[in-house]
Every structure is written in C-alpha cells, then in structure tokens.
Amino acid sequence: MKFGKRLKRQIEETLPEWRDKFLDYKELKKLIRLISSASPSQMAEAEFIYLLNAEINKFNAFFMEQEEDFIIRQKELQERIQSVVATLGPTSIRPLDADYREEMRKIRKDIVNFHGEMVLLENYSNINYTGLVKILKKYDKRTGALLRLPFIKTVLQQPFFTTDLVSKLVKECERTMELVFPITEEGERREEEKERTTVVAEQSIFRNTVAALVTMKEMRRGSSTYSPLSLPPLNLPDSDLFQLHSPVPIV
C-alpha cells in the first residue's frame, strides 16, 4: 500500500479530535510538484523547509500535550484504585462487595481505554516520522537536493519522536492491570472475556488501536537492513492488554 493511502486510512481510523494533527502529506506533495516543475531555487527550498518545520511544531505541540494529559490520568487512575480499595474493598471497615466489583469494573474499562490511547499516540509518532522521511525522499528525487538526511537527523531529537515516556506509561498501565485485576480461576476468565467482548463492541477506540498496532508492525518490518532513517524495532509486550485488542476485526 502506498504511504499516502496508508496515512489516509490511519487518519480515518484515529480519534476524531486527532485528525487534523497528522502530517499534511498531500499538500507537501503538491508543493514538490510545483517546485520541480520549474528550476529549483533557494527560495523554493526555504519555503519547503518552512512548511516542514511548521508541521514538526504541530506534531511536538500535540504530542507533548497528550503526554502531559497521560501523566495526569495515570495518577488519577492510581488514586481511584486506592480509594475504591480503601472504602469498598475486602479490607475496608464496611466492605460492600457489589459496589466494589462495579467500581473496579469501571476502573478496568477506563484503564484499557487509556492504554489504547497511548498506543495510538505511539503510532502517531511512528506514522508522522515515516511521512517526513518519505516526503523528503520525494523532494530530493524531484529536485536533486540532498535535504533528507540532515533534516531527519534534527527530527530524531524532536519531542514527538521520543516515545520513551509514553512507552513507560504503557508498561505501568499493563502492570496495574496484572496486579489489580488478576485472573486466577477459569470462571473468572470466562467472565473477563465476556466483559471484554462487550467493551470492544461499545468502544470504537479498540478498533482504532488494533489498526494502529497493525500499521506499526507493518511499517517496521519492511526492511531487514538498518539505516540512519530506520524506525527502531517494535517490541510489543505479550501482555493481556495486547491480547485484548487482537480479536477485533478490521473492516
């Protein structure tokens, strides 16, 4: 699949409020055609670089805003768990089993939803970086310039490309699920699966997350050779949460 179509599909399958935050690949391609139809000039190159920098600033602003929101939400989820356990849990002064189970079910649903959004943000970084590499390759090919490698070297230092914090939050989220919501008996496992099916049917973010995971795997397995422009290997943990996303069909 050509990158332009892949990007379009990802934009359609992401959260509605994220759709204007992706690379304007189509507009950049139009600019390259205009530049290459005439004799390339320093002014044309300067305009192209200006537009690319504007896109990168857009990525950084959105990515850092999401990171800050994720940090806050992670803390809030931990506090909710502690509060429910302390007030309604088995060791509380007046344990209320039905209320406790209901509140923990809500928290679990929110955690899985939160996990999906973080995966989507990792994919956001992945696909926008790839788009920049590809559009710069087109520019160099059409104009004879050598812009791609030096430009990408600066991109590798940008906040939107640095996903270490988000990856850490993803792992913490998964550890929370494993510790707070363990599955120890076959009956509980069946109940879990039933609830998951219901949640998947209700929450479109699961479909978006599955699409993101598929795209991330496809884009990082294309070549067996490494280059300075390669994306780092994608090491997805074989966790219960990733297994949770996998049964959802993409149509």
CSV table of C-alpha atoms in Angstrom, one decimal, residues 106-236:
chain,number,residue,atom,x,y,z
A,106,LYS,CA,-15.5,0.8,35.6
A,107,ILE,CA,-11.8,1.5,36.5
A,108,ARG,CA,-10.7,-1.5,34.5
A,109,LYS,CA,-12.6,-0.3,31.5
A,110,ASP,CA,-11.0,3.2,31.8
A,111,ILE,CA,-7.5,1.7,32.2
A,112,VAL,CA,-7.9,-0.4,29.0
A,113,ASN,CA,-9.3,2.7,27.2
A,114,PHE,CA,-6.4,4.7,28.4
A,115,HIS,CA,-3.9,2.1,27.3
A,116,GLY,CA,-5.4,2.2,23.8
A,117,GLU,CA,-5.0,6.0,23.5
A,118,MET,CA,-1.3,5.7,24.5
A,119,VAL,CA,-0.8,3.1,21.8
A,120,LEU,CA,-2.4,5.4,19.3
A,121,LEU,CA,0.0,8.2,20.3
A,122,GLU,CA,3.0,5.8,19.7
A,123,ASN,CA,1.5,5.1,16.3
A,124,TYR,CA,1.1,8.9,15.7
A,125,SER,CA,4.8,9.4,16.3
A,126,ASN,CA,5.6,6.4,14.0
A,127,ILE,CA,3.5,7.4,11.0
A,128,ASN,CA,4.3,11.1,11.0
A,129,TYR,CA,8.1,10.3,11.2
A,130,THR,CA,7.7,7.9,8.3
A,131,GLY,CA,5.8,10.5,6.3
A,132,LEU,CA,8.6,13.1,6.8
A,133,VAL,CA,11.2,10.6,5.6
A,134,LYS,CA,9.1,9.8,2.5
A,135,ILE,CA,8.2,13.4,1.6
A,136,LEU,CA,11.9,14.4,1.9
A,137,LYS,CA,12.9,11.5,-0.3
A,138,LYS,CA,10.5,12.7,-2.9
A,139,TYR,CA,11.8,16.2,-2.6
A,140,ASP,CA,15.4,15.1,-3.1
A,141,LYS,CA,14.5,12.9,-6.0
A,142,ARG,CA,12.5,15.6,-7.8
A,143,THR,CA,14.9,18.5,-7.2
A,144,GLY,CA,18.3,16.8,-7.0
A,145,ALA,CA,18.8,18.3,-3.5
A,146,LEU,CA,20.3,16.4,-0.5
A,147,LEU,CA,17.9,17.6,2.2
A,148,ARG,CA,16.6,14.4,3.6
A,149,LEU,CA,19.5,13.0,5.8
A,150,PRO,CA,20.5,16.3,7.6
A,151,PHE,CA,16.8,17.3,8.1
A,152,ILE,CA,15.9,13.9,9.6
A,153,LYS,CA,18.9,14.0,11.9
A,154,THR,CA,17.2,17.0,13.6
A,155,VAL,CA,13.8,15.3,13.6
A,156,LEU,CA,15.3,12.4,15.6
A,157,GLN,CA,15.8,14.9,18.5
A,158,GLN,CA,12.2,16.2,18.4
A,159,PRO,CA,9.8,15.6,21.3
A,160,PHE,CA,7.2,13.9,19.1
A,161,PHE,CA,9.8,11.2,18.0
A,162,THR,CA,10.8,10.5,21.6
A,163,THR,CA,8.3,8.0,22.9
A,164,ASP,CA,10.2,6.7,26.0
A,165,LEU,CA,7.8,8.3,28.4
A,166,VAL,CA,4.7,7.0,26.7
A,167,SER,CA,6.2,3.5,26.5
A,168,LYS,CA,6.9,3.6,30.2
A,169,LEU,CA,3.3,4.7,30.9
A,170,VAL,CA,2.0,1.8,28.7
A,171,LYS,CA,4.1,-0.7,30.7
A,172,GLU,CA,2.9,0.8,34.0
A,173,CYS,CA,-0.7,0.5,32.8
A,174,GLU,CA,-0.2,-3.1,32.0
A,175,ARG,CA,1.4,-3.8,35.4
A,176,THR,CA,-1.6,-2.2,37.1
A,177,MET,CA,-4.0,-4.5,35.2
A,178,GLU,CA,-1.9,-7.6,36.1
A,179,LEU,CA,-1.7,-6.7,39.8
A,180,VAL,CA,-5.2,-5.3,40.4
A,181,PHE,CA,-7.2,-7.5,38.1
A,182,PRO,CA,-5.6,-10.9,38.1
A,183,ILE,CA,-7.4,-13.9,36.5
A,184,THR,CA,-7.0,-16.9,38.7
A,185,GLU,CA,-9.9,-19.2,38.0
A,186,GLU,CA,-11.5,-20.5,34.8
A,187,GLY,CA,-14.9,-19.0,35.8
A,188,GLU,CA,-13.3,-15.6,36.3
A,189,ARG,CA,-11.5,-15.9,33.0
A,190,ARG,CA,-14.8,-16.5,31.2
A,191,GLU,CA,-16.4,-13.5,32.9
A,192,GLU,CA,-13.4,-11.4,31.9
A,193,GLU,CA,-13.7,-12.5,28.2
A,194,LYS,CA,-17.4,-11.7,28.2
A,195,GLU,CA,-16.9,-8.3,29.6
A,196,ARG,CA,-14.1,-7.6,27.1
A,197,THR,CA,-16.3,-8.5,24.2
A,198,THR,CA,-18.9,-6.1,25.5
A,199,VAL,CA,-16.4,-3.3,25.9
A,200,VAL,CA,-14.9,-3.8,22.5
A,201,ALA,CA,-18.3,-3.6,20.9
A,202,GLU,CA,-19.0,-0.4,22.7
A,203,GLN,CA,-15.7,1.4,22.4
A,204,SER,CA,-14.5,2.4,18.9
A,205,ILE,CA,-11.1,3.2,20.3
A,206,PHE,CA,-10.3,-0.6,20.3
A,207,ARG,CA,-10.8,-0.8,16.6
A,208,ASN,CA,-8.5,2.3,16.2
A,209,THR,CA,-5.9,0.7,18.4
A,210,VAL,CA,-5.8,-2.5,16.5
A,211,ALA,CA,-5.4,-0.6,13.3
A,212,ALA,CA,-2.5,1.3,14.8
A,213,LEU,CA,-0.8,-1.9,16.0
A,214,VAL,CA,-1.1,-3.5,12.6
A,215,THR,CA,0.3,-0.4,10.9
A,216,MET,CA,3.2,-0.1,13.4
A,217,LYS,CA,4.2,-3.7,12.8
A,218,GLU,CA,3.9,-3.4,9.0
A,219,MET,CA,6.0,-0.2,8.8
A,220,ARG,CA,8.8,-1.5,10.9
A,221,ARG,CA,9.2,-4.9,9.3
A,222,GLY,CA,9.6,-3.7,5.8
A,223,SER,CA,13.4,-4.0,5.6
A,224,SER,CA,15.8,-6.3,7.3
A,225,THR,CA,18.6,-3.8,7.0
A,226,TYR,CA,19.2,-0.9,9.3
A,227,SER,CA,19.9,2.7,8.2
A,228,PRO,CA,20.0,6.1,10.0
A,229,LEU,CA,16.4,6.7,8.8
A,230,SER,CA,15.1,3.4,10.2
A,231,LEU,CA,12.4,3.3,12.9
A,232,PRO,CA,13.6,1.4,16.0
A,233,PRO,CA,12.3,-2.2,16.3
A,234,LEU,CA,8.8,-2.5,17.6
A,235,ASN,CA,8.8,-4.7,20.7
A,236,LEU,CA,5.3,-5.2,21.8
